[in-house]
PDB file of C-alpha atoms and ligand atoms in Angstrom:
ATOM      1  CA  MET D  12       2.421  19.179   9.239  1.00 77.00           C
ATOM      2  CA  SER D  13       2.199  15.624  10.631  1.00 86.00           C
ATOM      3  CA  LEU D  14       5.541  13.480  10.490  1.00 85.00           C
ATOM      4  CA  GLY D  15       3.511  11.071   8.142  1.00 86.00           C
ATOM      5  CA  ALA D  16       2.511  14.000   5.818  1.00 87.00           C
ATOM      6  CA  TRP D  17       6.050  15.043   5.722  1.00 91.00           C
ATOM      7  CA  LEU D  18       7.504  11.719   4.841  1.00 90.00           C
ATOM      8  CA  ARG D  19       4.934  11.043   2.271  1.00 92.00           C
ATOM      9  CA  ASP D  20       6.372  14.210   0.536  1.00 91.00           C
ATOM     10  CA  ARG D  21       9.691  12.283   0.332  1.00 92.00           C
ATOM     11  CA  PRO D  22       8.311   9.235  -0.898  1.00 94.00           C
ATOM     12  CA  VAL D  23      12.036   7.696  -1.622  1.00 94.00           C
ATOM     13  CA  TRP D  24      12.542   6.971   2.130  1.00 94.00           C
ATOM     14  CA  LEU D  25       9.237   5.469   2.522  1.00 95.00           C
ATOM     15  CA  GLU D  26       9.814   3.349  -0.554  1.00 94.00           C
ATOM     16  CA  ARG D  27      13.018   1.969   0.624  1.00 95.00           C
ATOM     17  CA  ALA D  28      11.735   1.215   3.960  1.00 94.00           C
ATOM     18  CA  TYR D  29       8.620  -0.484   2.209  1.00 93.00           C
ATOM     19  CA  ARG D  30      11.085  -2.569   0.053  1.00 93.00           C
ATOM     20  CA  ALA D  31      13.111  -3.616   2.924  1.00 95.00           C
ATOM     21  CA  THR D  32      10.328  -4.477   4.919  1.00 95.00           C
ATOM     22  CA  SER D  33       8.481  -6.627   1.933  1.00 93.00           C
ATOM     23  CA  ALA D  34      12.130  -8.391   1.646  1.00 95.00           C
ATOM     24  CA  LEU D  35      11.988  -9.144   5.397  1.00 96.00           C
ATOM     25  CA  PHE D  36       8.633 -10.574   5.332  1.00 96.00           C
ATOM     26  CA  VAL D  37       9.507 -12.870   2.277  1.00 95.00           C
ATOM     27  CA  ARG D  38      12.636 -13.901   4.063  1.00 96.00           C
ATOM     28  CA  LEU D  39      10.613 -14.728   7.195  1.00 97.00           C
ATOM     29  CA  HIS D  40       7.743 -16.532   5.449  1.00 97.00           C
ATOM     30  CA  PRO D  41       8.826 -19.964   6.399  1.00 97.00           C
ATOM     31  CA  LEU D  42       9.059 -19.313  10.137  1.00 97.00           C
ATOM     32  CA  ILE D  43       5.578 -17.365   9.816  1.00 97.00           C
ATOM     33  CA  ARG D  44       4.277 -20.356   8.025  1.00 97.00           C
ATOM     34  CA  ARG D  45       5.626 -22.700  10.849  1.00 97.00           C
ATOM     35  CA  LEU D  46       4.185 -20.274  13.600  1.00 97.00           C
ATOM     36  CA  GLY D  47       0.975 -20.382  11.746  1.00 97.00           C
ATOM     37  CA  TYR D  48      -0.746 -17.410  10.131  1.00 97.00           C
ATOM     38  CA  VAL D  49      -3.294 -16.694  12.328  1.00 97.00           C
ATOM     39  CA  ARG D  50      -1.035 -16.635  15.264  1.00 97.00           C
ATOM     40  CA  SER D  51       1.630 -14.662  13.504  1.00 97.00           C
ATOM     41  CA  GLU D  52      -1.221 -12.124  12.347  1.00 97.00           C
ATOM     42  CA  ARG D  53      -1.965 -11.520  16.114  1.00 97.00           C
ATOM     43  CA  LEU D  54       1.571 -10.381  16.620  1.00 96.00           C
ATOM     44  CA  ILE D  55       1.964  -8.328  13.348  1.00 97.00           C
ATOM     45  CA  LEU D  56      -1.392  -6.719  13.190  1.00 97.00           C
ATOM     46  CA  PRO D  57      -0.973  -4.115  15.845  1.00 97.00           C
ATOM     47  CA  VAL D  58       2.489  -2.984  14.941  1.00 97.00           C
ATOM     48  CA  GLU D  59       1.448  -2.831  11.244  1.00 97.00           C
ATOM     49  CA  GLU D  60      -1.868  -0.860  11.893  1.00 97.00           C
ATOM     50  CA  LEU D  61       0.103   1.627  14.254  1.00 97.00           C
ATOM     51  CA  GLY D  62       2.989   2.137  11.807  1.00 95.00           C
ATOM     52  CA  LYS D  63       0.922   2.391   8.520  1.00 96.00           C
ATOM     53  CA  ARG D  64      -1.839   4.542  10.397  1.00 96.00           C
ATOM     54  CA  ILE D  65       0.994   7.293  11.455  1.00 94.00           C
ATOM     55  CA  LEU D  66       2.953   6.951   8.124  1.00 94.00           C
ATOM     56  CA  PHE D  67       0.064   6.598   5.756  1.00 96.00           C
ATOM     57  CA  ASP D  68      -3.401   7.341   7.390  1.00 96.00           C
ATOM     58  CA  CYS D  69      -3.860   3.775   6.634  1.00 97.00           C
ATOM     59  CA  ARG D  70      -7.483   2.386   6.567  1.00 97.00           C
ATOM     60  CA  MET D  71      -6.403  -1.235   6.915  1.00 97.00           C
ATOM     61  CA  CYS D  72      -8.150  -2.598   3.598  1.00 97.00           C
ATOM     62  CA  GLY D  73      -5.775  -5.606   4.042  1.00 96.00           C
ATOM     63  CA  GLN D  74      -4.449  -5.440   0.117  1.00 95.00           C
ATOM     64  CA  CYS D  75      -1.650  -2.715   0.266  1.00 96.00           C
ATOM     65  CA  ILE D  76      -0.762  -1.128  -2.892  1.00 95.00           C
ATOM     66  CA  LEU D  77       1.102   1.825  -1.635  1.00 95.00           C
ATOM     67  CA  HIS D  78       4.163   1.226  -3.626  1.00 93.00           C
ATOM     68  CA  SER D  79       2.100   1.405  -7.006  1.00 95.00           C
ATOM     69  CA  THR D  80       0.197   4.580  -5.713  1.00 96.00           C
ATOM     70  CA  GLY D  81       3.217   7.069  -4.927  1.00 96.00           C
ATOM     71  CA  MET D  82       3.186   5.870  -1.251  1.00 96.00           C
ATOM     72  CA  THR D  83      -0.171   7.509  -0.991  1.00 97.00           C
ATOM     73  CA  CYS D  84      -2.812   5.527   0.640  1.00 97.00           C
ATOM     74  CA  PRO D  85      -5.706   5.456  -1.883  1.00 97.00           C
ATOM     75  CA  MET D  86      -8.169   4.568   0.597  1.00 97.00           C
ATOM     76  CA  THR D  87      -7.807   7.862   1.984  1.00 97.00           C
ATOM     77  CA  CYS D  88      -9.795   8.981  -1.168  1.00 97.00           C
ATOM     78  CA  PRO D  89     -13.339   9.747   0.202  1.00 97.00           C
ATOM     79  CA  LYS D  90     -14.444   7.608  -2.731  1.00 97.00           C
ATOM     80  CA  ASN D  91     -11.888   4.947  -1.982  1.00 96.00           C
ATOM     81  CA  LEU D  92     -10.987   5.034  -5.509  1.00 96.00           C
ATOM     82  CA  ARG D  93      -7.936   2.717  -6.420  1.00 94.00           C
ATOM     83  CA  ASN D  94      -7.445   3.727 -10.069  1.00 94.00           C
ATOM     84  CA  GLY D  95      -6.913   7.331 -10.436  1.00 95.00           C
ATOM     85  CA  PRO D  96      -9.061  10.225  -9.826  1.00 97.00           C
ATOM     86  CA  CYS D  97     -12.706  10.679 -10.279  1.00 96.00           C
ATOM     87  CA  GLY D  98     -14.042  13.331 -12.676  1.00 95.00           C
ATOM     88  CA  GLY D  99     -14.614  15.764  -9.838  1.00 96.00           C
ATOM     89  CA  VAL D 100     -11.114  17.090  -9.061  1.00 97.00           C
ATOM     90  CA  ARG D 101     -11.329  20.898  -8.816  1.00 98.00           C
ATOM     91  CA  ALA D 102      -9.162  23.115 -10.822  1.00 97.00           C
ATOM     92  CA  ASN D 103      -6.701  23.731  -8.080  1.00 97.00           C
ATOM     93  CA  GLY D 104      -6.196  19.996  -7.581  1.00 97.00           C
ATOM     94  CA  HIS D 105      -8.531  19.776  -4.529  1.00 98.00           C
ATOM     95  CA  CYS D 106     -11.048  16.896  -3.592  1.00 98.00           C
ATOM     96  CA  GLU D 107     -14.708  17.182  -5.060  1.00 97.00           C
ATOM     97  CA  VAL D 108     -16.174  15.726  -1.722  1.00 97.00           C
ATOM     98  CA  LEU D 109     -13.728  17.669   0.540  1.00 98.00           C
ATOM     99  CA  PRO D 110     -12.877  20.868  -0.911  1.00 97.00           C
ATOM    100  CA  GLU D 111     -10.051  21.571   1.761  1.00 97.00           C
ATOM    101  CA  MET D 112      -8.227  18.578   0.856  1.00 97.00           C
ATOM    102  CA  ARG D 113      -5.821  17.962  -1.892  1.00 97.00           C
ATOM    103  CA  CYS D 114      -6.940  15.047  -4.343  1.00 98.00           C
ATOM    104  CA  VAL D 115      -5.339  11.980  -3.268  1.00 97.00           C
ATOM    105  CA  TRP D 116      -4.496  10.952  -6.561  1.00 98.00           C
ATOM    106  CA  VAL D 117      -2.965  14.347  -7.607  1.00 97.00           C
ATOM    107  CA  GLU D 118      -0.639  13.846  -4.655  1.00 97.00           C
ATOM    108  CA  ALA D 119      -0.050  10.101  -5.504  1.00 97.00           C
ATOM    109  CA  PHE D 120       0.845  11.008  -9.201  1.00 97.00           C
ATOM    110  CA  GLU D 121       3.037  13.892  -7.996  1.00 97.00           C
ATOM    111  CA  ARG D 122       4.985  11.626  -5.675  1.00 97.00           C
ATOM    112  CA  SER D 123       5.337   8.572  -7.905  1.00 97.00           C
ATOM    113  CA  LEU D 124       7.464  10.915 -10.033  1.00 96.00           C
ATOM    114  CA  ARG D 125       9.853  11.231  -7.140  1.00 95.00           C
ATOM    115  CA  MET D 126      10.147   7.560  -6.467  1.00 96.00           C
ATOM    116  CA  GLU D 127      13.083   5.621  -7.543  1.00 94.00           C
ATOM    117  CA  THR D 128      11.939   2.044  -8.002  1.00 90.00           C
ATOM    118  CA  TYR D 129       8.099   1.616  -8.146  1.00 93.00           C
ATOM    119  CA  GLY D 130       6.931   5.032  -9.402  1.00 94.00           C
ATOM    120  CA  ARG D 131       5.814   3.599 -12.955  1.00 93.00           C
ATOM    121  CA  GLU D 132       3.495   1.149 -11.178  1.00 94.00           C
ATOM    122  CA  ILE D 133       1.111   3.928 -10.917  1.00 95.00           C
ATOM    123  CA  ILE D 134      -0.015   3.168 -14.150  1.00 92.00           C
ATOM    124  CA  LEU D 135      -1.037  -0.435 -13.202  1.00 90.00           C
ATOM    125  CA  ILE D 136      -4.752  -0.872 -13.069  1.00 86.00           C
ATOM    126  CA  GLN D 137      -5.750  -2.297  -9.816  1.00 88.00           C
ATOM    127  CA  PRO D 138      -8.388  -5.038  -9.269  1.00 86.00           C
ATOM    128  CA  PRO D 139     -11.460  -4.234  -7.428  1.00 85.00           C
ATOM    129  CA  VAL D 140     -10.565  -4.201  -3.469  1.00 88.00           C
ATOM    130  CA  ASP D 141     -11.903  -7.319  -1.627  1.00 88.00           C
ATOM    131  CA  ARG D 142     -14.062  -5.785   1.277  1.00 90.00           C
ATOM    132  CA  ARG D 143     -13.606  -9.259   3.068  1.00 90.00           C
ATOM    133  CA  LEU D 144      -9.838  -8.561   3.855  1.00 94.00           C
ATOM    134  CA  GLU D 145     -10.569  -5.290   5.477  1.00 96.00           C
ATOM    135  CA  GLY D 146      -9.013  -5.042   8.844  1.00 97.00           C
ATOM    136  CA  SER D 147      -6.481  -8.009   8.335  1.00 97.00           C
ATOM    137  CA  SER D 148      -2.680  -7.832   8.023  1.00 97.00           C
ATOM    138  CA  ALA D 149      -1.686  -6.824   4.593  1.00 97.00           C
ATOM    139  CA  TRP D 150       1.782  -8.378   4.830  1.00 97.00           C
ATOM    140  CA  ILE D 151       0.372 -11.801   5.943  1.00 97.00           C
ATOM    141  CA  ASN D 152      -2.122 -11.382   2.980  1.00 96.00           C
ATOM    142  CA  MET D 153       0.785 -10.993   0.696  1.00 95.00           C
ATOM    143  CA  LEU D 154       2.298 -14.069   1.907  1.00 96.00           C
ATOM    144  CA  THR D 155      -0.623 -16.270   1.858  1.00 95.00           C
ATOM    145  CA  GLY D 156      -1.761 -14.980  -1.263  1.00 91.00           C
ATOM    146  CA  SER D 157      -5.207 -13.944  -0.113  1.00 89.00           C
ATOM    147  CA  ASP D 158      -4.895 -10.629  -1.686  1.00 86.00           C
ATOM    148  CA  ARG D 159      -4.229 -12.175  -4.781  1.00 79.00           C
ATOM    149  CA  HIS D 160      -7.581 -13.542  -5.896  1.00 74.00           C
ATOM    150  CA  PRO D 161      -8.681 -10.852  -8.398  1.00 67.00           C
ATOM    151  CA  PRO D 162     -10.856 -11.553 -11.566  1.00 61.00           C
ATOM    152  CA  PRO D 163      -8.740 -13.395 -14.519  1.00 62.00           C
ATOM    153  CA  GLY D 164      -6.541 -11.208 -16.161  1.00 61.00           C
ATOM    154  CA  TRP D 165      -5.797  -8.674 -13.346  1.00 63.00           C
ATOM    155  CA  ILE D 166      -2.205  -7.971 -12.201  1.00 62.00           C
ATOM    156  CA  SER D 167      -2.126  -7.814  -8.226  1.00 60.00           C
ATOM    157  CA  ALA D 168       0.553  -5.215  -6.939  1.00 61.00           C
ATOM    158  CA  SER D 169       1.754  -7.511  -4.183  1.00 61.00           C
ATOM    159  CA  ALA D 170       2.295 -10.322  -6.855  1.00 66.00           C
ATOM    160  CA  VAL D 171       4.683  -7.903  -8.178  1.00 66.00           C
ATOM    161  CA  LEU D 172       6.428  -7.583  -4.819  1.00 66.00           C
ATOM    162  CA  VAL D 173       6.644 -11.239  -4.465  1.00 66.00           C
ATOM    163  CA  ARG D 174       8.010 -11.569  -8.082  1.00 69.00           C
ATOM    164  CA  ASP D 175      10.807  -8.920  -7.117  1.00 71.00           C
ATOM    165  CA  HIS D 176      11.886 -10.738  -4.065  1.00 71.00           C
ATOM    166  CA  ALA D 177      11.601 -14.365  -5.439  1.00 65.00           C
ATOM    167  CA  ASP D 178      15.373 -14.767  -5.749  1.00 60.00           C
ATOM    168  CA  LEU D 179      16.012 -13.676  -1.942  1.00 53.00           C
TER     169      LEU D 179
HETATM  170  S1  SF4 L  13      -3.577   0.533   0.818  1.00 73.09           S
HETATM  171 FE1  SF4 L  13      -4.800  -0.461   2.379  1.00 73.09          FE
HETATM  172  S2  SF4 L  13      -3.099  -1.376   3.534  1.00 73.09           S
HETATM  173 FE2  SF4 L  13      -2.217   0.058   2.481  1.00 73.09          FE
HETATM  174  S3  SF4 L  13      -2.024   2.004   3.452  1.00 73.09           S
HETATM  175 FE3  SF4 L  13      -4.095   2.066   2.310  1.00 73.09          FE
HETATM  176  S4  SF4 L  13      -5.462   1.159   3.602  1.00 73.09           S
HETATM  177 FE4  SF4 L  13      -3.637   0.469   4.440  1.00 73.09          FE
END
């Protein structure tokens, strides 16, 4: 088992690290704005990509909702589903497309029950993914708000993060 998979089965630690990192980014926002988002992204992107790839098998969608999905990347679902499983989950909890793999959403739900802060966000309905943000930094997109242009009425998971840290 990889380090990332081992940690994902202990989501509280990842959740705490995620919360601390998002708080840090919100604190650093004035500095990042002064530096410029484009220049800052050049520095942040390689670190974000490497870290998230190791920990979450991240696909760099640019709109991170990990904390709302049991610290399990929804983009690792072969169908890229961001709102729960499809109708094809096998009786043993495995994927319809890749029978040797457990369903990403079965794992996400199980892990969300073991989280201490964001576990209940698994019930949030996520807006459609914006493919234009693929390959960009989700942290920078959270700060600029470019990951929050969903259709009217949708709640963005990163909007919840920003709201939670508004008093910092
Ligand atoms: S939700 Fe997007 S940014 Fe977050 S880990 Fe998955 S692919 Fe990466």
